[in-house]
Short mmCIF file of C-alpha atoms in Angstrom, two decimals:
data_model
loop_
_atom_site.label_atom_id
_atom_site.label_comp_id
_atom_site.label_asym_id
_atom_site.label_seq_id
_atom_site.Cartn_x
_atom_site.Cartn_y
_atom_site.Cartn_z
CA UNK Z 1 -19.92 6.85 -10.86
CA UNK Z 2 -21.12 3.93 -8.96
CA UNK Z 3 -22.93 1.72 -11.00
CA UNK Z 4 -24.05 -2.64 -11.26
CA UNK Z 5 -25.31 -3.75 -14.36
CA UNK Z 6 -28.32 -5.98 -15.44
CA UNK Z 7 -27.68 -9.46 -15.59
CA UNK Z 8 -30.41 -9.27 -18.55
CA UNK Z 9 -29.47 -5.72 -20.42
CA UNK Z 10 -32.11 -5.96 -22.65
CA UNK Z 11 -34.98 -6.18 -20.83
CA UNK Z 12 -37.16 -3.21 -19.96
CA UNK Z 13 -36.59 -1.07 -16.91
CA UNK Z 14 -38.89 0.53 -13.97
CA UNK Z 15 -37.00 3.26 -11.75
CA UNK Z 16 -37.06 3.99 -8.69
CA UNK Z 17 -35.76 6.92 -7.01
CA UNK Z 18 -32.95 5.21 -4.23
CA UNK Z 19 -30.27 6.50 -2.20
CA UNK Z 20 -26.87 4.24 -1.93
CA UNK Z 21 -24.96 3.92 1.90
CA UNK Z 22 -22.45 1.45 3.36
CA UNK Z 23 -23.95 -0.87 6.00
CA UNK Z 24 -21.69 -3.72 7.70
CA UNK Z 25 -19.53 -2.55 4.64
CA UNK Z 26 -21.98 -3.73 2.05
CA UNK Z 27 -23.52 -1.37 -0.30
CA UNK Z 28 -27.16 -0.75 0.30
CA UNK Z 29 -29.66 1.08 -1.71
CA UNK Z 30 -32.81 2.50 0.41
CA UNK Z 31 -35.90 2.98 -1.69
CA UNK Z 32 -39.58 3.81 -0.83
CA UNK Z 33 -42.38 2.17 -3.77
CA UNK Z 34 -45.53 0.17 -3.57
CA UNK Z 35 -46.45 -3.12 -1.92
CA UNK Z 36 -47.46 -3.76 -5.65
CA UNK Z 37 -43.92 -3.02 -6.81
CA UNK Z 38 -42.28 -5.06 -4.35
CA UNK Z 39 -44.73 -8.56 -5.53
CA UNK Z 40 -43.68 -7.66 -8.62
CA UNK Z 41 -40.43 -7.77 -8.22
CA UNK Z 42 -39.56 -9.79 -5.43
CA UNK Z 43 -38.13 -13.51 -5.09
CA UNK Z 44 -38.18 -16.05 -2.48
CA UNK Z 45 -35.13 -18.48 -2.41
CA UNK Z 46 -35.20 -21.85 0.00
CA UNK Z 47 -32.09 -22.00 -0.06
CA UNK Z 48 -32.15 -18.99 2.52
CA UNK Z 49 -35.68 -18.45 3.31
CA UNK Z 50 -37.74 -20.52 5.74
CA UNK Z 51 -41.18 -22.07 4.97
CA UNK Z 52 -43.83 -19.72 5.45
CA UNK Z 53 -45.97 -19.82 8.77
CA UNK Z 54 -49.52 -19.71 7.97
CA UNK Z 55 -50.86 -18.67 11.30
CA UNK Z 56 -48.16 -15.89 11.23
CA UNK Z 57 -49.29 -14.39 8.20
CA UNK Z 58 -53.29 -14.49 9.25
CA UNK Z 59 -51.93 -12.91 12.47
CA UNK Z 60 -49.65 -10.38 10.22
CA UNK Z 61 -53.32 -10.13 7.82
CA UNK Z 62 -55.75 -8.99 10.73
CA UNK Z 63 -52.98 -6.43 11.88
CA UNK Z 64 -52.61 -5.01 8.70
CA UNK Z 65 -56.23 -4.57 7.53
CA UNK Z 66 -56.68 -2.98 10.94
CA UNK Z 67 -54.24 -0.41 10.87
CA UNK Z 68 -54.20 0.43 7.31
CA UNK Z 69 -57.55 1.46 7.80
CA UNK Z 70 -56.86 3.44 10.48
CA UNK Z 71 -53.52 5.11 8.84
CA UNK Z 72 -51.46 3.78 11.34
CA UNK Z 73 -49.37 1.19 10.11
CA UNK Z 74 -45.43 1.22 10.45
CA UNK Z 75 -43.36 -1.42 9.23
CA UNK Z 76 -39.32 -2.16 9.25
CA UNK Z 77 -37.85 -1.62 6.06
CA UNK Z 78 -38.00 -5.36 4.02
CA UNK Z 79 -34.65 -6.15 3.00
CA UNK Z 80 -33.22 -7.94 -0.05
CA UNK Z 81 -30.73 -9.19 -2.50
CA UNK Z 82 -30.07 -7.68 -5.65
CA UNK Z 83 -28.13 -10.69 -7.18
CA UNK Z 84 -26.40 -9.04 -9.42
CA UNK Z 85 -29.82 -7.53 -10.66
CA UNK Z 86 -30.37 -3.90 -11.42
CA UNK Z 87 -28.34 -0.92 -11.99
CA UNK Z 88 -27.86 2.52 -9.68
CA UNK Z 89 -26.83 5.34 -11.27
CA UNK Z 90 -25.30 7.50 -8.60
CA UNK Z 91 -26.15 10.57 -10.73
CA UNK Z 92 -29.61 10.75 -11.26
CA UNK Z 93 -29.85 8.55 -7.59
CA UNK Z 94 -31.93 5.63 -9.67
CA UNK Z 95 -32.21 2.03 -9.25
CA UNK Z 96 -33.35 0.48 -12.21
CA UNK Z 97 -34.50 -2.70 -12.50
CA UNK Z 98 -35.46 -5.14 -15.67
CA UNK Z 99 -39.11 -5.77 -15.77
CA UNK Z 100 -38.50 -9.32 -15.79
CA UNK Z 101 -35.78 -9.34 -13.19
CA UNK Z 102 -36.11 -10.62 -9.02
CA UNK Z 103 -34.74 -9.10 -6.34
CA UNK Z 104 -34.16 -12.04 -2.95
CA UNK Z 105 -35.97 -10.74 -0.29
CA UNK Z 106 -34.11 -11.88 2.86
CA UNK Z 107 -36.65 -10.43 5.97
CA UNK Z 108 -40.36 -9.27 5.63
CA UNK Z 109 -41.37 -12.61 3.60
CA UNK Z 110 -44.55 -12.72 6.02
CA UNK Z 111 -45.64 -9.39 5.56
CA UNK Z 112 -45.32 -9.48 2.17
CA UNK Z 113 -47.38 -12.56 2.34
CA UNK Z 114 -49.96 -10.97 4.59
CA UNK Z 115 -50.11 -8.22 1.73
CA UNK Z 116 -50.44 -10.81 -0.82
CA UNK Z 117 -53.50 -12.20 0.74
CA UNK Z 118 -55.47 -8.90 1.72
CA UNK Z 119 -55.12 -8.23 -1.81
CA UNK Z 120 -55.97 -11.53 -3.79
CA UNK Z 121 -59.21 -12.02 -1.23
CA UNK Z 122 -60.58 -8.68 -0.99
CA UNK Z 123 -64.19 -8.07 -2.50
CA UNK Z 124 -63.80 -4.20 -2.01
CA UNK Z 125 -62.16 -2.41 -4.59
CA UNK Z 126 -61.33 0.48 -2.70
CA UNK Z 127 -59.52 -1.57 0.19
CA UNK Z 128 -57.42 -3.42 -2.64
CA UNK Z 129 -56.00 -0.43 -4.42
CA UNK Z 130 -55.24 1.48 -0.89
CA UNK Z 131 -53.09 -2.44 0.22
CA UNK Z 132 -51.45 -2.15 -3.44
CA UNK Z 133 -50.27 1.30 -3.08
CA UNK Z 134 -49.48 1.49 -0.01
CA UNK Z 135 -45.98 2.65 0.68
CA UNK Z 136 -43.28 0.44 1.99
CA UNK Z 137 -39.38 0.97 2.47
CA UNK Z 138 -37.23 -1.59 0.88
CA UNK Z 139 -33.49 -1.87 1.61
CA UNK Z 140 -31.50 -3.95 -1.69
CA UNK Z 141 -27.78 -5.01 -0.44
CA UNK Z 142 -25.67 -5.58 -3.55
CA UNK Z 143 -23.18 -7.53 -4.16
CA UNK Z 144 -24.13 -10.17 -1.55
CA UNK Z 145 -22.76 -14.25 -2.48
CA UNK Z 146 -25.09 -16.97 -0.99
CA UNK Z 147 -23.21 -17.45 2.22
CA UNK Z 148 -23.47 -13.78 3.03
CA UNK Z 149 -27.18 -13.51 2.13
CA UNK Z 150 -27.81 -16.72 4.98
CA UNK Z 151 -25.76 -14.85 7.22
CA UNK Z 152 -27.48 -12.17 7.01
CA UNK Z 153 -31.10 -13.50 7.32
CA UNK Z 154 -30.04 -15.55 10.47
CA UNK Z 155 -28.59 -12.63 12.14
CA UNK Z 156 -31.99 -10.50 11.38
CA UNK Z 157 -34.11 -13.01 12.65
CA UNK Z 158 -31.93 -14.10 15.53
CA UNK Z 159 -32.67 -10.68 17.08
CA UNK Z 160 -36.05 -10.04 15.89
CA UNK Z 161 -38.78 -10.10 18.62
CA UNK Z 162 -42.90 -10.37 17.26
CA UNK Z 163 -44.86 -7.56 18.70
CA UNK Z 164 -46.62 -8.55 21.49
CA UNK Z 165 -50.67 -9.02 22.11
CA UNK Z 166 -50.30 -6.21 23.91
CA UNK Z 167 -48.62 -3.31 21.88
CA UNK Z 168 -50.74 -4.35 19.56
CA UNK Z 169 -53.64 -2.99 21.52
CA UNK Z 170 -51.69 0.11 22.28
CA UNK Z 171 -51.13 0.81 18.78
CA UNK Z 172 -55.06 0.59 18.08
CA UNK Z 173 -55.17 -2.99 16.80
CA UNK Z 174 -57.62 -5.22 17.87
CA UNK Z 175 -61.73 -5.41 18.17
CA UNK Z 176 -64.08 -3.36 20.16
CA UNK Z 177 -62.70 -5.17 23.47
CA UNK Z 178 -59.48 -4.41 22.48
CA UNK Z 179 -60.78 -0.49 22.29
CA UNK Z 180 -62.25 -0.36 25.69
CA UNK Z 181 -59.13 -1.64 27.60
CA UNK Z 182 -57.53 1.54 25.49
CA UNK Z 183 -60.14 3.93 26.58
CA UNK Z 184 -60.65 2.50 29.93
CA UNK Z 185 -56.32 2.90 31.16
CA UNK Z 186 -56.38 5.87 29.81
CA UNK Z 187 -59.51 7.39 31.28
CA UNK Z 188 -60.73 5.32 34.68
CA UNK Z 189 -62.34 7.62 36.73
CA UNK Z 190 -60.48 6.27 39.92
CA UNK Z 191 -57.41 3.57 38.73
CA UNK Z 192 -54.11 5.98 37.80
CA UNK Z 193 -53.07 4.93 33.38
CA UNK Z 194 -49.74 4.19 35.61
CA UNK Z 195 -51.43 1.13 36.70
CA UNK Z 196 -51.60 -0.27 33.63
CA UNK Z 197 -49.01 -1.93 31.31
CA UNK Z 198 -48.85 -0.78 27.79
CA UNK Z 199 -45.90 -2.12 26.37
CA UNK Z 200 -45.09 -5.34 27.66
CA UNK Z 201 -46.48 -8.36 27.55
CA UNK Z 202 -46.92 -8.86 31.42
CA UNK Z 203 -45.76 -6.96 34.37
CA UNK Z 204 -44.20 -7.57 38.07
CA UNK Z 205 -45.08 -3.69 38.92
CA UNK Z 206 -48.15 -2.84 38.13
CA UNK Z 207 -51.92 -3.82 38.02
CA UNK Z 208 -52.27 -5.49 34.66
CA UNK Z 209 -51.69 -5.29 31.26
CA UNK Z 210 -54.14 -4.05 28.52
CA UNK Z 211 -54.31 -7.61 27.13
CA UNK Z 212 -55.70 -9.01 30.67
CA UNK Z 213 -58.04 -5.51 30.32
CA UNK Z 214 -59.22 -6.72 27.20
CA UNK Z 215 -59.78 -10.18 28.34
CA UNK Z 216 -61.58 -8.88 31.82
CA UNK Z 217 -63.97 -6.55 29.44
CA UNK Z 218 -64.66 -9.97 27.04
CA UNK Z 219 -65.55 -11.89 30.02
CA UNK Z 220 -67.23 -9.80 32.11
CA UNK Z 221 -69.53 -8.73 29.04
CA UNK Z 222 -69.76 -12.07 26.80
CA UNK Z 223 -68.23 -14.89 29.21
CA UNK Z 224 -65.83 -15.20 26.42
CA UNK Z 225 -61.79 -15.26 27.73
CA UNK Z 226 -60.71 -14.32 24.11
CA UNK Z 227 -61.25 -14.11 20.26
CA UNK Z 228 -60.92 -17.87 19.71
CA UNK Z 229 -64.10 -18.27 21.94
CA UNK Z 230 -66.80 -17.78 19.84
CA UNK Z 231 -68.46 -15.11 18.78
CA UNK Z 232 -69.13 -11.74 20.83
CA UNK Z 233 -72.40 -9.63 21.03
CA UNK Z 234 -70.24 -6.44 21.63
CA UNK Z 235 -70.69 -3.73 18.96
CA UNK Z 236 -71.20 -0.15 18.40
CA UNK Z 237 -74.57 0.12 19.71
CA UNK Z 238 -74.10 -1.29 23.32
CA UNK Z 239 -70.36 -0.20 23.10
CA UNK Z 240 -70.52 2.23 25.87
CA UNK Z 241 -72.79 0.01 28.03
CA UNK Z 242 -70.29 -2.79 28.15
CA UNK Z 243 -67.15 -0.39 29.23
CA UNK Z 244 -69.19 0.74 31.78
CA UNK Z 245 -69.80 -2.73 33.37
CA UNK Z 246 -65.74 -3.10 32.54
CA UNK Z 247 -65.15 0.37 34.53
CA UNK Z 248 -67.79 -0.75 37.40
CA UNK Z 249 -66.06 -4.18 37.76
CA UNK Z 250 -62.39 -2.66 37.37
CA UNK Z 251 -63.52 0.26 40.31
CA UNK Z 252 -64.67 -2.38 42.36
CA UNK Z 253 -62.61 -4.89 42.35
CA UNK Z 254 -59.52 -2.60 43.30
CA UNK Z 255 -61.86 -0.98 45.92
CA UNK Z 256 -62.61 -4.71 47.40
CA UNK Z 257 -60.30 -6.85 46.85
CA UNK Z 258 -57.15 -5.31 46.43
CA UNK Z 259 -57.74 -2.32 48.79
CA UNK Z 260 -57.04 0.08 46.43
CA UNK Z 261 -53.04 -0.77 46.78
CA UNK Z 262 -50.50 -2.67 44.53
CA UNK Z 263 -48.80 -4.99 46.77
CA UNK Z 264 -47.54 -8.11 45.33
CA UNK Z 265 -45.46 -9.66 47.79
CA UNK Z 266 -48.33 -10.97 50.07
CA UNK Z 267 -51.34 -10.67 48.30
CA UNK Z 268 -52.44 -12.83 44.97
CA UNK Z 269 -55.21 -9.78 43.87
CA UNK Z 270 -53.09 -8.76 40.97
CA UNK Z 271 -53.19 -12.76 39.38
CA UNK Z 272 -54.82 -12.55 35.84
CA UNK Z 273 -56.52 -16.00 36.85
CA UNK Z 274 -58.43 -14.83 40.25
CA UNK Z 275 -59.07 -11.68 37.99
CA UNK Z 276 -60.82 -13.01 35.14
CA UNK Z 277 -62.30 -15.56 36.56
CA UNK Z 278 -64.26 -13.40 39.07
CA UNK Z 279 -65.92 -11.83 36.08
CA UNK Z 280 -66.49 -14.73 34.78
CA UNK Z 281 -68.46 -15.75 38.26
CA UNK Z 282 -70.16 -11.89 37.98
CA UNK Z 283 -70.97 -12.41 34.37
CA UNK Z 284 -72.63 -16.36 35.00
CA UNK Z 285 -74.56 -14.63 37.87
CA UNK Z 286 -75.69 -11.47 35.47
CA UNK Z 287 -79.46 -12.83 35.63
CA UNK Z 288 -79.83 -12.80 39.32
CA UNK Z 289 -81.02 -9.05 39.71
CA UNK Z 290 -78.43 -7.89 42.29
CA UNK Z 291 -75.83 -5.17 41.57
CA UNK Z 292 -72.29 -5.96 40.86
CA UNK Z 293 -71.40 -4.35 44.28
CA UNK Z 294 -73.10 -6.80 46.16
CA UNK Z 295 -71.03 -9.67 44.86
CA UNK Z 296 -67.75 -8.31 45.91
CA UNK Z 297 -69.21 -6.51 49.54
CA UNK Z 298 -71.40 -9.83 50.43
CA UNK Z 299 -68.82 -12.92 48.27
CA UNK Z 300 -66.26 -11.97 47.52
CA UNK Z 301 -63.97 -9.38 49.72
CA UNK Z 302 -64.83 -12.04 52.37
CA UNK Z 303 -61.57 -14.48 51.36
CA UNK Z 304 -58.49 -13.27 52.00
CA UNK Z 305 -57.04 -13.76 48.23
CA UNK Z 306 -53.15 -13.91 49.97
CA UNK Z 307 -50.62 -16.02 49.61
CA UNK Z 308 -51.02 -18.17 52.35
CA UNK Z 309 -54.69 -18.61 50.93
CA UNK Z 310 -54.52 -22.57 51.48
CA UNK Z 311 -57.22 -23.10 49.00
CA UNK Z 312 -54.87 -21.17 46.20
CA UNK Z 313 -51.73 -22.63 47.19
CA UNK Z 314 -53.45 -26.07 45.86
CA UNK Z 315 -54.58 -24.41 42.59
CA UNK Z 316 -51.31 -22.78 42.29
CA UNK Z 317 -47.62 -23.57 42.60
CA UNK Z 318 -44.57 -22.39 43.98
CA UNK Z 319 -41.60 -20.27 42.41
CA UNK Z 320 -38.31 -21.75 42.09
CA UNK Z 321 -37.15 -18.82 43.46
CA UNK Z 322 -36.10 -18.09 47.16
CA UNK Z 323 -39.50 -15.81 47.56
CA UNK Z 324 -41.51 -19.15 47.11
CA UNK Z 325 -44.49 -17.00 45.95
CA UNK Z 326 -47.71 -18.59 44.84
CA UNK Z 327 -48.50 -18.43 41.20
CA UNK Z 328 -51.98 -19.46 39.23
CA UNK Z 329 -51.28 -19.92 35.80
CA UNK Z 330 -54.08 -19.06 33.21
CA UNK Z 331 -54.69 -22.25 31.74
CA UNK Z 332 -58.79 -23.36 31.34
CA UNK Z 333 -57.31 -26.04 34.07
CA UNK Z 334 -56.90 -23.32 36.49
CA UNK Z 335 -59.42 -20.33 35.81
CA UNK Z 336 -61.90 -23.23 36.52
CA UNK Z 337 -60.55 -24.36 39.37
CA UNK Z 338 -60.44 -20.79 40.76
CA UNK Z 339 -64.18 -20.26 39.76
CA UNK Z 340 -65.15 -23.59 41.31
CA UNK Z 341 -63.41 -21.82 44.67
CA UNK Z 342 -65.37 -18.92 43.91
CA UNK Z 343 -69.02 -20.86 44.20
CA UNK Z 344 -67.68 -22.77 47.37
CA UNK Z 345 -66.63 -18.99 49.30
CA UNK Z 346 -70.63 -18.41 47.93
CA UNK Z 347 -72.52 -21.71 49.35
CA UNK Z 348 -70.01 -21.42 52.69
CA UNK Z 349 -71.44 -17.92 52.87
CA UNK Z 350 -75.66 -18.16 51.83
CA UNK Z 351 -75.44 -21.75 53.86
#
């Protein structure tokens, strides 16, 4: 029978059901408990740990209060160290550990943070007790000296990529902006869900992706390019009002300007910058009285938006690469320098 001993045999112990496997021929035990259990329990060292990122674990926070209220949160399993802490008894497929023993944890430090946090601020009983039960997977390699435990943090992290903006929005994260680029790629009345990127955090193929969505609703509703902005006047209420100015703006603008065709090796229609910052031009001139079909048959559709648009070409740059395409970057530098354009296509125009 397999079994590792407490460092500290008289101390009291908490089980937990745990299954033992060989991985990168280590032994590791896999066990589901509590986020409660693993605060408990757990133990940061420096020695192999890096400082914690503050702005990673708000970001980690908002994610997590999100989705755990909507059931829908998945997480990695956090790994650790016993350290010569704990015992499995193969038998009864237990790990026991001493109720004043730590386990190292080696990756998930940030979302145990996150947890941490939602729990030690939250006002609402109910929302505490569902973050402190909710179920996480731990892995516990045994057996594991200092160098090994280093090693084996670097090579986790050295190959760990942080979810995009964008899958985020896919998965149901986000605010109400966030929910009508969802609902509005899946269900546009006249743009294909193939247009629209749902996984990664940009695209070369297709129209855009549901972060720019989200950004085009924000702007064209609240004249806001994202959360850090300032405050929106979205909510439920006037929810369905302001994804149907999204859809109108999204139906038009492929109508218009991009002649209802994907073509990106002559034509700059599919350039977050020009995209946002016509609704940002559509949502300054929202007082005027005139439909938003006006703007884009009597303003806008008259410019070529091309690459060998000399006005662009000076907002822009060039690639590197041998197709020397134009690109407009979406810097505040740039989206106002393509809405500046914007006004001068307008005066040219109403003289």
């Amino acid at each position: 029978m397999y079994t590792q001993t407490f460092k500290k045999p008289n101390s009291s112990k908490v089980k937990f059901k745990a299954n033992l496997k060989k991985q990168f021929g280590k032994d590791v035990l896999t066990i589901q408990c509590r986020i409660m259990d693993v605060i408990k329990f757990l133990e940061v060292d420096k020695d192999v740990q890096r400082e914690v990122n503050p702005s990673k674990v708000s970001a980690l926070k908002s994610y997590i209060g999100e989705a755990i209220a909507k059931d829908i949160l998945y997480f990695s399993p956090l790994i650790f160290s016993s350290r010569e802490c704990g015992e499995y008894n193969e038998k009864d497929k237990e790990f026991l550990l001493g109720s004043d023993e730590k386990i190292i944890i080696l990756d998930g430090q940030h979302r145990i943070a996150a947890f941490k946090e939602i729990i030690n601020r939250s006002r609402i009983e109910e929302i505490k007790h569902r973050v402190e039960n909710f179920p996480v997977t731990i892995q516990i390699y045994m057996h594991l000296d200092l160098r090994h435990e280093k090693q084996l943090f670097t090579d986790i992290n050295s190959k760990s990529v942080a979810i995009s903006k964008n899958l985020k929005i896919a998965r149901g994260g986000g605010d109400l902006y966030s929910r009508i680029a969802r609902e509005v790629a899946k269900s546009h009345p006249s743009i294909s869900p193939d247009w629209f990127e749902i996984r990664a955090s940009s695209t070369s193929t297709k129209f855009i992706t549901l972060s720019t969505l989200s950004s085009i609703a924000r702007m064209i509703n609240d004249g806001k390019i994202n959360e850090k902005a300032g405050s929106v006047t979205i909510n439920e209420e006037n929810f369905e009002d302001y994804k149907s100015k999204t859809t109108e703006f999204l139906t038009l603008y492929v109508k218009h300007i991009m002649k209802n065709e994907i073509n990106r090796d002559t034509s700059l229609a599919t350039n977050t910058a020009i995209i946002v910052s016509m609704a940002e031009y559509l949502y300054e001139n929202r007082n005027e009285g005139l439909p938003m079909e006006y703007y884009f048959t009597s303003i806008l559709s008259k410019e070529k938006w091309t690459q060998k648009n000399r006005a662009l070409i000076k907002i822009g740059k060039r690639c590197k690469s041998s197709s020397k395409k134009i690109t407009i970057g979406t810097s505040s530098r740039e989206r106002r320098e393509v809405l500046k354009y914007i006004y001068s296509i307008e005066k040219k125009i109403k003289g």
